[in-house]
XYZ file of C-alpha atoms in Angstrom:
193
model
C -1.078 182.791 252.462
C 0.801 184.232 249.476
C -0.283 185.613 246.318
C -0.637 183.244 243.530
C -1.217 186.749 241.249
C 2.697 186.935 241.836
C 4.433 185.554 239.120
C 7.459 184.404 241.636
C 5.102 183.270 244.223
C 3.001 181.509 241.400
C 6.406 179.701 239.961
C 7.730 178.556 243.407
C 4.504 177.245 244.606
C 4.264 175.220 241.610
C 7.631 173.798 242.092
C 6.882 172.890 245.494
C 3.631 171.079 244.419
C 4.926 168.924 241.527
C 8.274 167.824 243.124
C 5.832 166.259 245.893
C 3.347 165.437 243.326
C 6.192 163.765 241.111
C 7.573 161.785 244.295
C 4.690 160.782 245.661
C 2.983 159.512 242.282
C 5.062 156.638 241.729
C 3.950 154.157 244.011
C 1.204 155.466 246.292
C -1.451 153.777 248.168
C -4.938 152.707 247.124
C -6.507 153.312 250.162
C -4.879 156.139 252.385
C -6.074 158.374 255.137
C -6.636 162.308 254.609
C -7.463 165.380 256.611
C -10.001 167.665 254.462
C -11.525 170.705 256.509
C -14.493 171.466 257.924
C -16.960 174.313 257.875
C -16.120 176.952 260.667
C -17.678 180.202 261.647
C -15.607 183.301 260.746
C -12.943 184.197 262.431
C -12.575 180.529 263.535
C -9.474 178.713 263.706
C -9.835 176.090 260.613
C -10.758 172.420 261.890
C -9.891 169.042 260.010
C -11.343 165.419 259.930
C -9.937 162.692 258.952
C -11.265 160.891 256.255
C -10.393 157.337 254.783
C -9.876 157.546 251.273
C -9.639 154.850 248.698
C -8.532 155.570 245.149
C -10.490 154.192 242.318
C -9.387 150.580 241.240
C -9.007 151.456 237.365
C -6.629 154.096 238.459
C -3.578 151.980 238.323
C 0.240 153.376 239.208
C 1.181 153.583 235.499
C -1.394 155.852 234.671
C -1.919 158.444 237.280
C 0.583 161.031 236.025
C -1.619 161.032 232.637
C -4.472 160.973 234.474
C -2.857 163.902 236.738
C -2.338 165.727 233.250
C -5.745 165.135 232.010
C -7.739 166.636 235.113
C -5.648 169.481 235.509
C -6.011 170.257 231.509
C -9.377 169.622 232.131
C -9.921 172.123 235.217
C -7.894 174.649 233.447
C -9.916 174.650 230.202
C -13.291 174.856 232.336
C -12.148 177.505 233.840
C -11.363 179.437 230.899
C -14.863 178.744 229.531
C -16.280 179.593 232.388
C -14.794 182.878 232.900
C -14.455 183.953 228.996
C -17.349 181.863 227.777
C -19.989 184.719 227.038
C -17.385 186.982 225.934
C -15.583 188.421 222.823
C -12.224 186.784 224.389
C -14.155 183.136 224.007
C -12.438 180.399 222.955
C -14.242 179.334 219.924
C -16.765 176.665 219.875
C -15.869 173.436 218.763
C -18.326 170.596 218.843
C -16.833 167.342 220.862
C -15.643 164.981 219.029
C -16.148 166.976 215.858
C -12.540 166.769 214.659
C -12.551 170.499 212.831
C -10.116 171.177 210.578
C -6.565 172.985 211.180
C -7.435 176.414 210.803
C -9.944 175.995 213.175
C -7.945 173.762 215.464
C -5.584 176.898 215.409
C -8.042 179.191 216.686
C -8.600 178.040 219.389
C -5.198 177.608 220.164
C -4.402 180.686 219.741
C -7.218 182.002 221.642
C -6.021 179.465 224.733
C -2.800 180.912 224.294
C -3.881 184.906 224.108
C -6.526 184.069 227.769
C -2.791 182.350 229.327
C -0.933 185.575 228.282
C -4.090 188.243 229.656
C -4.355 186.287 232.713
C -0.415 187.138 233.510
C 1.105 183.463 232.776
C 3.605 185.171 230.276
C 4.477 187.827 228.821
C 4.374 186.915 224.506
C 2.947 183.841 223.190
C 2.059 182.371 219.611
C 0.508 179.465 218.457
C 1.324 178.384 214.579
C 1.290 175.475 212.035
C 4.349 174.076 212.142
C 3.494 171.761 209.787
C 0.439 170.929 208.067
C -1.559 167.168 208.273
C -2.698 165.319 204.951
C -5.960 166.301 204.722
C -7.756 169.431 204.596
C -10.847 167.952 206.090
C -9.112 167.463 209.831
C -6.586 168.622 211.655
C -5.180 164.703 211.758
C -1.330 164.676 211.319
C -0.952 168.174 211.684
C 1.886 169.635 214.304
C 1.564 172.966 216.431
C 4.356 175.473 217.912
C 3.058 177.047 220.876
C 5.735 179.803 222.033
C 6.211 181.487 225.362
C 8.461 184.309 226.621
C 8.862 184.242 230.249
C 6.328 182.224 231.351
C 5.502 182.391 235.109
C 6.331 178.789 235.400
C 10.067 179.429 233.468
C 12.332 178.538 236.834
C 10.016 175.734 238.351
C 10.143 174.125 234.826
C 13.783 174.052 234.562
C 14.408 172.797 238.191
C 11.614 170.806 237.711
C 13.160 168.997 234.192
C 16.737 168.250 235.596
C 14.952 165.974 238.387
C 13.614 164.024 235.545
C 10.099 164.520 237.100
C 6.647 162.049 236.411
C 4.602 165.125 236.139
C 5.326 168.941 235.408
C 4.074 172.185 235.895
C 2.766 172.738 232.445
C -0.424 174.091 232.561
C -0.594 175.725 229.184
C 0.293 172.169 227.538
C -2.108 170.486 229.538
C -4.586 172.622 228.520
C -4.387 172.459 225.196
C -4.141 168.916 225.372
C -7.469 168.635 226.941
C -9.155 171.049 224.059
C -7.634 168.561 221.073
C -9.111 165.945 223.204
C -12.347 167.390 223.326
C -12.115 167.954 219.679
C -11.428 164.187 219.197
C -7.750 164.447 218.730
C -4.872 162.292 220.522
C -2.007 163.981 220.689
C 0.807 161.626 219.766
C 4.082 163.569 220.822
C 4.706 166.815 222.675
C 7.415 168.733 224.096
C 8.392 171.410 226.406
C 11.729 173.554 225.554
């Protein structure tokens, strides 16, 4: 077992996981057989079943590496919550679906970006308007600059991008994806530099 804390460990693991997660998302089966583990006592040498698994129907080829995206942005943003909820580092609150406007939109990206940076994904970050929507009621139209310096992920994303890849390793992306979401936003276009 390594240690994910690692930074190098942390950005090679990840490119080993989505450059099998990018091959083996393009056309997998719907029905496939898996091992998952079993409970053991202590000190017990792991045991595995095998187990029959059949992927949901709706989950068609052309949409698992958004889905992929969306669960992991999901996870990510949970896990946040759940570990900064009751805190003074909490993300703030934003009702779903409730479509607040920029400034507050920006708050909680910053926030998402400040719990990436104390949790040793990077080491600087900033979030900013890069340029502001039509309305001052929503955050509708509006485009964000989310900045990095050396993010743990900075050599599995390059090597990852020049194999033109269906998914990638970006977690912070992902997770603010799945916080506009929540908020009732779709984002339209993003990018990774």
């Amino acid at each position: 077992q390594g240690d994910l804390a690692d930074p190098n460990y942390f950005d090679f693991i990840s490119f080993a996981q989505y450059a099998t997660i990018s091959r083996e998302i393009v056309n997998p089966p719907a029905v496939f057989e898996e091992q998952q583990p079993v409970e053991v006592e202590d000190g017990e040498p792991q045991q595995f079943v095998n187990v029959v698994v059949r992927r949901d129907p709706s989950l068609t080829n052309n949409i698992l590496s958004q889905k992929h995206s969306e669960l992991v942005g999901n996870s990510i943003l949970d896990k946040l919550n759940e570990k900064f909820g009751d805190t003074a580092s909490s993300i703030p609150k934003i009702e779903p679906g409730s479509r607040p406007d920029a400034a507050k939109v920006l708050e909680a990206i910053k926030q998402v970006t400040n719990l990436f940076l104390v949790s040793g994904f990077a080491l600087e970050g900033s979030a900013a308007i890069l340029k502001e929507g039509q309305s001052e009621k929503d955050a509708a139209g509006t485009q964000f600059c989310i900045s990095v310096t050396s993010p743990s992920t900075l050599w599995s994303g390059q090597a990852l991008k020049s194999k033109k890849p269906s998914v990638t390793n970006d977690f912070m992306l992902k997770t603010i994806r799945a916080l506009l979401s929540r908020a009732g936003y779709a984002v339209v276009d993003s990018s990774v530099n």
